[in-house]
Amino acid sequence: MRIAVTTWSLEQTSAADLRPAAEPDPRAGVRVVRAEVPSPAFSRFLYTAVGADVSWTDRLGWNQARWREYLERPGVETWVAFERGTPAGYLELEGQDEGRVEIVYFGLLPEFRGRRIGGHLLSYGTARAWDLAERWPHRAPTKRVWLHTCSLDGPHALANYERRGFRVFETVTGEEDKPAIEGPWPGAER
């Protein structure tokens, strides 16, 4: 079955573009931490737990060696939001040539959506994209942070990016095969 999918590419071209969300109440126990040790198993867990119900499929075929190769690249970072010690979501950055940083993946596990964690994680992760060269001295200072989202992602994704100061620079609509995705649990097809 073919379905129409719209993909929006968004960007910030200055750190001043970032409009941060309010930080969660400290009593909520939300914190964002960089996963500094490359772990294919942990990254695959985050990818499948966050992406299962929003049609993320491009990395499902990656084996452990492919995950490790990607995660060990200079300028690739994974930032994880935790709520009282439980992983709630993540944001993955990839430093690219000419001072570009892509937010490759961003999202929350389903049970943590709608709890005001996403805006904070996106704000925090975007700020880390802008200061990426401070942690990777061989990289050029960030001049542009960009990402893409599509109509298969969560219903609030595009609006969240725009509220954080990202601007759409390209919109493409096309047809794709509808992914046969199961939820995070076998037999829980959406």
PDB file of C-alpha atoms in Angstrom:
ATOM      1  CA  MET A   1       0.000   0.000   0.000  1.00  0.00           C
ATOM      2  CA  ARG A   2       1.343   3.444  -0.961  1.00  0.00           C
ATOM      3  CA  ILE A   3       0.765   6.503   1.208  1.00  0.00           C
ATOM      4  CA  ALA A   4       1.535  10.202   0.789  1.00  0.00           C
ATOM      5  CA  VAL A   5       4.350  11.396   3.040  1.00  0.00           C
ATOM      6  CA  THR A   6       5.420  15.004   3.498  1.00  0.00           C
ATOM      7  CA  THR A   7       8.986  15.669   4.662  1.00  0.00           C
ATOM      8  CA  TRP A   8       9.985  19.039   6.063  1.00  0.00           C
ATOM      9  CA  SER A   9      13.641  20.091   6.341  1.00  0.00           C
ATOM     10  CA  LEU A  10      14.240  22.719   9.000  1.00  0.00           C
ATOM     11  CA  GLU A  11      17.235  24.744  10.147  1.00  0.00           C
ATOM     12  CA  GLN A  12      18.690  27.276  12.504  1.00  0.00           C
ATOM     13  CA  THR A  13      21.552  29.418  11.217  1.00  0.00           C
ATOM     14  CA  SER A  14      22.508  31.090  14.487  1.00  0.00           C
ATOM     15  CA  ALA A  15      22.596  29.978  18.104  1.00  0.00           C
ATOM     16  CA  ALA A  16      20.398  33.038  18.762  1.00  0.00           C
ATOM     17  CA  ASP A  17      17.615  31.308  16.772  1.00  0.00           C
ATOM     18  CA  LEU A  18      17.081  28.792  19.587  1.00  0.00           C
ATOM     19  CA  ARG A  19      13.963  29.505  21.643  1.00  0.00           C
ATOM     20  CA  PRO A  20      14.322  27.110  24.572  1.00  0.00           C
ATOM     21  CA  ALA A  21      11.364  25.423  26.197  1.00  0.00           C
ATOM     22  CA  ALA A  22      10.864  25.805  29.910  1.00  0.00           C
ATOM     23  CA  GLU A  23      12.856  23.327  31.960  1.00  0.00           C
ATOM     24  CA  PRO A  24      10.790  20.689  33.752  1.00  0.00           C
ATOM     25  CA  ASP A  25      10.066  21.174  37.432  1.00  0.00           C
ATOM     26  CA  PRO A  26      13.087  19.792  39.336  1.00  0.00           C
ATOM     27  CA  ARG A  27      10.710  17.590  41.347  1.00  0.00           C
ATOM     28  CA  ALA A  28       9.913  15.704  38.112  1.00  0.00           C
ATOM     29  CA  GLY A  29      13.407  14.235  38.166  1.00  0.00           C
ATOM     30  CA  VAL A  30      14.093  14.898  34.476  1.00  0.00           C
ATOM     31  CA  ARG A  31      17.706  15.207  33.399  1.00  0.00           C
ATOM     32  CA  VAL A  32      19.541  15.021  30.087  1.00  0.00           C
ATOM     33  CA  VAL A  33      22.860  13.188  29.928  1.00  0.00           C
ATOM     34  CA  ARG A  34      25.283  12.469  27.121  1.00  0.00           C
ATOM     35  CA  ALA A  35      25.848   8.761  26.501  1.00  0.00           C
ATOM     36  CA  GLU A  36      29.616   9.127  26.186  1.00  0.00           C
ATOM     37  CA  VAL A  37      30.438   5.434  25.784  1.00  0.00           C
ATOM     38  CA  PRO A  38      29.348   4.221  22.334  1.00  0.00           C
ATOM     39  CA  SER A  39      26.945   1.321  22.931  1.00  0.00           C
ATOM     40  CA  PRO A  40      25.304  -0.329  19.933  1.00  0.00           C
ATOM     41  CA  ALA A  41      22.844  -2.165  22.211  1.00  0.00           C
ATOM     42  CA  PHE A  42      21.741   0.989  24.033  1.00  0.00           C
ATOM     43  CA  SER A  43      21.467   3.021  20.825  1.00  0.00           C
ATOM     44  CA  ARG A  44      19.438   0.274  19.143  1.00  0.00           C
ATOM     45  CA  PHE A  45      17.166   0.137  22.199  1.00  0.00           C
ATOM     46  CA  LEU A  46      16.565   3.902  22.009  1.00  0.00           C
ATOM     47  CA  TYR A  47      15.997   3.798  18.254  1.00  0.00           C
ATOM     48  CA  THR A  48      13.471   0.955  18.394  1.00  0.00           C
ATOM     49  CA  ALA A  49      11.718   2.099  21.585  1.00  0.00           C
ATOM     50  CA  VAL A  50      11.211   5.640  20.293  1.00  0.00           C
ATOM     51  CA  GLY A  51      10.709   4.884  16.619  1.00  0.00           C
ATOM     52  CA  ALA A  52       8.600   1.733  16.545  1.00  0.00           C
ATOM     53  CA  ASP A  53       5.243   3.472  16.429  1.00  0.00           C
ATOM     54  CA  VAL A  54       6.342   6.348  14.177  1.00  0.00           C
ATOM     55  CA  SER A  55       7.696   4.258  11.300  1.00  0.00           C
ATOM     56  CA  TRP A  56      11.448   4.457  11.861  1.00  0.00           C
ATOM     57  CA  THR A  57      12.830   1.611   9.758  1.00  0.00           C
ATOM     58  CA  ASP A  58      16.110   2.686   8.150  1.00  0.00           C
ATOM     59  CA  ARG A  59      18.349   1.296  10.914  1.00  0.00           C
ATOM     60  CA  LEU A  60      16.443  -1.881  11.732  1.00  0.00           C
ATOM     61  CA  GLY A  61      18.819  -3.900   9.554  1.00  0.00           C
ATOM     62  CA  TRP A  62      21.988  -2.528  11.134  1.00  0.00           C
ATOM     63  CA  ASN A  63      24.141  -5.139  12.847  1.00  0.00           C
ATOM     64  CA  GLN A  64      26.270  -4.442  15.903  1.00  0.00           C
ATOM     65  CA  ALA A  65      29.361  -3.648  13.829  1.00  0.00           C
ATOM     66  CA  ARG A  66      27.451  -1.058  11.746  1.00  0.00           C
ATOM     67  CA  TRP A  67      26.066   0.584  14.893  1.00  0.00           C
ATOM     68  CA  ARG A  68      29.553   0.727  16.452  1.00  0.00           C
ATOM     69  CA  GLU A  69      31.105   2.153  13.270  1.00  0.00           C
ATOM     70  CA  TYR A  70      28.523   4.943  13.220  1.00  0.00           C
ATOM     71  CA  LEU A  71      28.588   5.720  16.953  1.00  0.00           C
ATOM     72  CA  GLU A  72      32.388   5.926  17.085  1.00  0.00           C
ATOM     73  CA  ARG A  73      32.569   8.600  14.392  1.00  0.00           C
ATOM     74  CA  PRO A  74      33.959  11.886  15.720  1.00  0.00           C
ATOM     75  CA  GLY A  75      31.132  14.367  16.194  1.00  0.00           C
ATOM     76  CA  VAL A  76      28.353  11.805  16.695  1.00  0.00           C
ATOM     77  CA  GLU A  77      26.679  12.254  20.071  1.00  0.00           C
ATOM     78  CA  THR A  78      23.664  10.715  21.794  1.00  0.00           C
ATOM     79  CA  TRP A  79      21.891  12.781  24.459  1.00  0.00           C
ATOM     80  CA  VAL A  80      19.395  10.876  26.601  1.00  0.00           C
ATOM     81  CA  ALA A  81      16.546  12.277  28.697  1.00  0.00           C
ATOM     82  CA  PHE A  82      15.821  10.358  31.883  1.00  0.00           C
ATOM     83  CA  GLU A  83      12.854  10.727  34.196  1.00  0.00           C
ATOM     84  CA  ARG A  84      13.729   9.490  37.676  1.00  0.00           C
ATOM     85  CA  GLY A  85      16.363   7.161  36.209  1.00  0.00           C
ATOM     86  CA  THR A  86      14.251   5.744  33.377  1.00  0.00           C
ATOM     87  CA  PRO A  87      15.174   6.541  29.746  1.00  0.00           C
ATOM     88  CA  ALA A  88      12.440   8.809  28.392  1.00  0.00           C
ATOM     89  CA  GLY A  89      13.846   9.760  24.996  1.00  0.00           C
ATOM     90  CA  TYR A  90      16.918  10.762  23.074  1.00  0.00           C
ATOM     91  CA  LEU A  91      18.456  13.097  20.555  1.00  0.00           C
ATOM     92  CA  GLU A  92      21.280  12.120  18.219  1.00  0.00           C
ATOM     93  CA  LEU A  93      23.681  14.667  16.736  1.00  0.00           C
ATOM     94  CA  GLU A  94      25.983  14.209  13.776  1.00  0.00           C
ATOM     95  CA  GLY A  95      28.683  16.795  13.119  1.00  0.00           C
ATOM     96  CA  GLN A  96      29.093  17.309   9.369  1.00  0.00           C
ATOM     97  CA  ASP A  97      31.412  19.300   7.104  1.00  0.00           C
ATOM     98  CA  GLU A  98      31.476  23.085   6.971  1.00  0.00           C
ATOM     99  CA  GLY A  99      30.124  23.633  10.477  1.00  0.00           C
ATOM    100  CA  ARG A 100      26.835  21.805   9.924  1.00  0.00           C
ATOM    101  CA  VAL A 101      25.284  19.643  12.652  1.00  0.00           C
ATOM    102  CA  GLU A 102      22.304  17.431  11.937  1.00  0.00           C
ATOM    103  CA  ILE A 103      19.810  16.353  14.560  1.00  0.00           C
ATOM    104  CA  VAL A 104      19.549  12.903  13.040  1.00  0.00           C
ATOM    105  CA  TYR A 105      17.027  11.458  15.481  1.00  0.00           C
ATOM    106  CA  PHE A 106      14.917  12.941  18.237  1.00  0.00           C
ATOM    107  CA  GLY A 107      11.951  11.538  20.093  1.00  0.00           C
ATOM    108  CA  LEU A 108      10.407  10.174  23.244  1.00  0.00           C
ATOM    109  CA  LEU A 109       9.279   6.721  24.240  1.00  0.00           C
ATOM    110  CA  PRO A 110       5.471   6.612  23.901  1.00  0.00           C
ATOM    111  CA  GLU A 111       4.755   6.605  27.635  1.00  0.00           C
ATOM    112  CA  PHE A 112       6.754   9.830  28.107  1.00  0.00           C
ATOM    113  CA  ARG A 113       5.073  11.875  25.368  1.00  0.00           C
ATOM    114  CA  GLY A 114       2.840  14.772  26.372  1.00  0.00           C
ATOM    115  CA  ARG A 115       4.707  15.360  29.649  1.00  0.00           C
ATOM    116  CA  ARG A 116       6.733  18.430  28.615  1.00  0.00           C
ATOM    117  CA  ILE A 117       9.975  16.470  28.293  1.00  0.00           C
ATOM    118  CA  GLY A 118      10.276  16.749  24.500  1.00  0.00           C
ATOM    119  CA  GLY A 119      10.591  20.519  24.296  1.00  0.00           C
ATOM    120  CA  HIS A 120      13.255  20.500  26.992  1.00  0.00           C
ATOM    121  CA  LEU A 121      15.203  17.647  25.361  1.00  0.00           C
ATOM    122  CA  LEU A 122      15.053  19.341  21.960  1.00  0.00           C
ATOM    123  CA  SER A 123      16.184  22.663  23.474  1.00  0.00           C
ATOM    124  CA  TYR A 124      19.032  21.049  25.380  1.00  0.00           C
ATOM    125  CA  GLY A 125      20.128  18.958  22.398  1.00  0.00           C
ATOM    126  CA  THR A 126      19.996  21.910  20.014  1.00  0.00           C
ATOM    127  CA  ALA A 127      22.187  23.923  22.389  1.00  0.00           C
ATOM    128  CA  ARG A 128      24.635  20.969  22.378  1.00  0.00           C
ATOM    129  CA  ALA A 129      24.602  21.063  18.568  1.00  0.00           C
ATOM    130  CA  TRP A 130      25.627  24.711  18.696  1.00  0.00           C
ATOM    131  CA  ASP A 131      28.537  23.991  21.070  1.00  0.00           C
ATOM    132  CA  LEU A 132      29.588  20.667  19.475  1.00  0.00           C
ATOM    133  CA  ALA A 133      33.039  21.983  18.440  1.00  0.00           C
ATOM    134  CA  GLU A 134      33.862  22.627  22.110  1.00  0.00           C
ATOM    135  CA  ARG A 135      33.742  18.845  22.685  1.00  0.00           C
ATOM    136  CA  TRP A 136      35.284  17.942  19.303  1.00  0.00           C
ATOM    137  CA  PRO A 137      38.096  20.499  18.804  1.00  0.00           C
ATOM    138  CA  HIS A 138      38.965  19.314  15.272  1.00  0.00           C
ATOM    139  CA  ARG A 139      35.453  20.266  14.114  1.00  0.00           C
ATOM    140  CA  ALA A 140      34.631  23.690  12.745  1.00  0.00           C
ATOM    141  CA  PRO A 141      32.383  25.850  14.935  1.00  0.00           C
ATOM    142  CA  THR A 142      28.711  25.201  14.234  1.00  0.00           C
ATOM    143  CA  LYS A 143      27.185  27.517  11.646  1.00  0.00           C
ATOM    144  CA  ARG A 144      23.979  25.612  10.972  1.00  0.00           C
ATOM    145  CA  VAL A 145      21.830  23.077  12.836  1.00  0.00           C
ATOM    146  CA  TRP A 146      19.366  21.214  10.677  1.00  0.00           C
ATOM    147  CA  LEU A 147      16.958  18.291  10.754  1.00  0.00           C
ATOM    148  CA  HIS A 148      14.057  16.772   8.958  1.00  0.00           C
ATOM    149  CA  THR A 149      10.723  15.444  10.108  1.00  0.00           C
ATOM    150  CA  CYS A 150       7.856  13.915   8.217  1.00  0.00           C
ATOM    151  CA  SER A 151       4.125  13.362   8.395  1.00  0.00           C
ATOM    152  CA  LEU A 152       4.752   9.851   9.791  1.00  0.00           C
ATOM    153  CA  ASP A 153       6.384  11.323  12.907  1.00  0.00           C
ATOM    154  CA  GLY A 154       4.402  12.315  15.972  1.00  0.00           C
ATOM    155  CA  PRO A 155       1.570  14.830  15.455  1.00  0.00           C
ATOM    156  CA  HIS A 156       3.372  17.556  17.433  1.00  0.00           C
ATOM    157  CA  ALA A 157       6.866  17.123  15.908  1.00  0.00           C
ATOM    158  CA  LEU A 158       6.803  19.945  13.342  1.00  0.00           C
ATOM    159  CA  ALA A 159       5.214  22.425  15.761  1.00  0.00           C
ATOM    160  CA  ASN A 160       7.768  21.584  18.471  1.00  0.00           C
ATOM    161  CA  TYR A 161      10.653  22.251  16.069  1.00  0.00           C
ATOM    162  CA  GLU A 162       9.122  25.552  14.986  1.00  0.00           C
ATOM    163  CA  ARG A 163       8.527  26.620  18.612  1.00  0.00           C
ATOM    164  CA  ARG A 164      12.240  26.003  19.269  1.00  0.00           C
ATOM    165  CA  GLY A 165      13.162  28.426  16.468  1.00  0.00           C
ATOM    166  CA  PHE A 166      13.697  26.069  13.539  1.00  0.00           C
ATOM    167  CA  ARG A 167      12.549  27.337  10.139  1.00  0.00           C
ATOM    168  CA  VAL A 168      11.347  25.178   7.256  1.00  0.00           C
ATOM    169  CA  PHE A 169      13.629  25.505   4.232  1.00  0.00           C
ATOM    170  CA  GLU A 170      12.259  22.660   2.117  1.00  0.00           C
ATOM    171  CA  THR A 171       9.024  20.690   1.860  1.00  0.00           C
ATOM    172  CA  VAL A 172       8.745  17.559  -0.257  1.00  0.00           C
ATOM    173  CA  THR A 173       5.664  15.361  -0.685  1.00  0.00           C
ATOM    174  CA  GLY A 174       5.843  11.964  -2.277  1.00  0.00           C
ATOM    175  CA  GLU A 175       4.500   8.461  -2.053  1.00  0.00           C
ATOM    176  CA  GLU A 176       6.102   5.715  -0.010  1.00  0.00           C
ATOM    177  CA  ASP A 177       5.236   2.162   0.794  1.00  0.00           C
ATOM    178  CA  LYS A 178       3.380   2.082   4.071  1.00  0.00           C
ATOM    179  CA  PRO A 179       5.816   0.489   6.522  1.00  0.00           C
ATOM    180  CA  ALA A 180       4.656  -2.741   8.114  1.00  0.00           C
ATOM    181  CA  ILE A 181       5.696  -1.708  11.581  1.00  0.00           C
ATOM    182  CA  GLU A 182       4.872  -3.438  14.790  1.00  0.00           C
ATOM    183  CA  GLY A 183       4.846  -1.544  18.035  1.00  0.00           C
ATOM    184  CA  PRO A 184       7.639  -2.037  20.542  1.00  0.00           C
ATOM    185  CA  TRP A 185       6.051  -5.328  21.618  1.00  0.00           C
ATOM    186  CA  PRO A 186       5.521  -8.289  19.283  1.00  0.00           C
ATOM    187  CA  GLY A 187       1.957  -8.459  18.031  1.00  0.00           C
ATOM    188  CA  ALA A 188       1.243  -4.811  18.944  1.00  0.00           C
ATOM    189  CA  GLU A 189       0.849  -3.613  15.377  1.00  0.00           C
ATOM    190  CA  ARG A 190      -0.326  -0.053  15.155  1.00  0.00           C
TER     191      ARG A 190
END
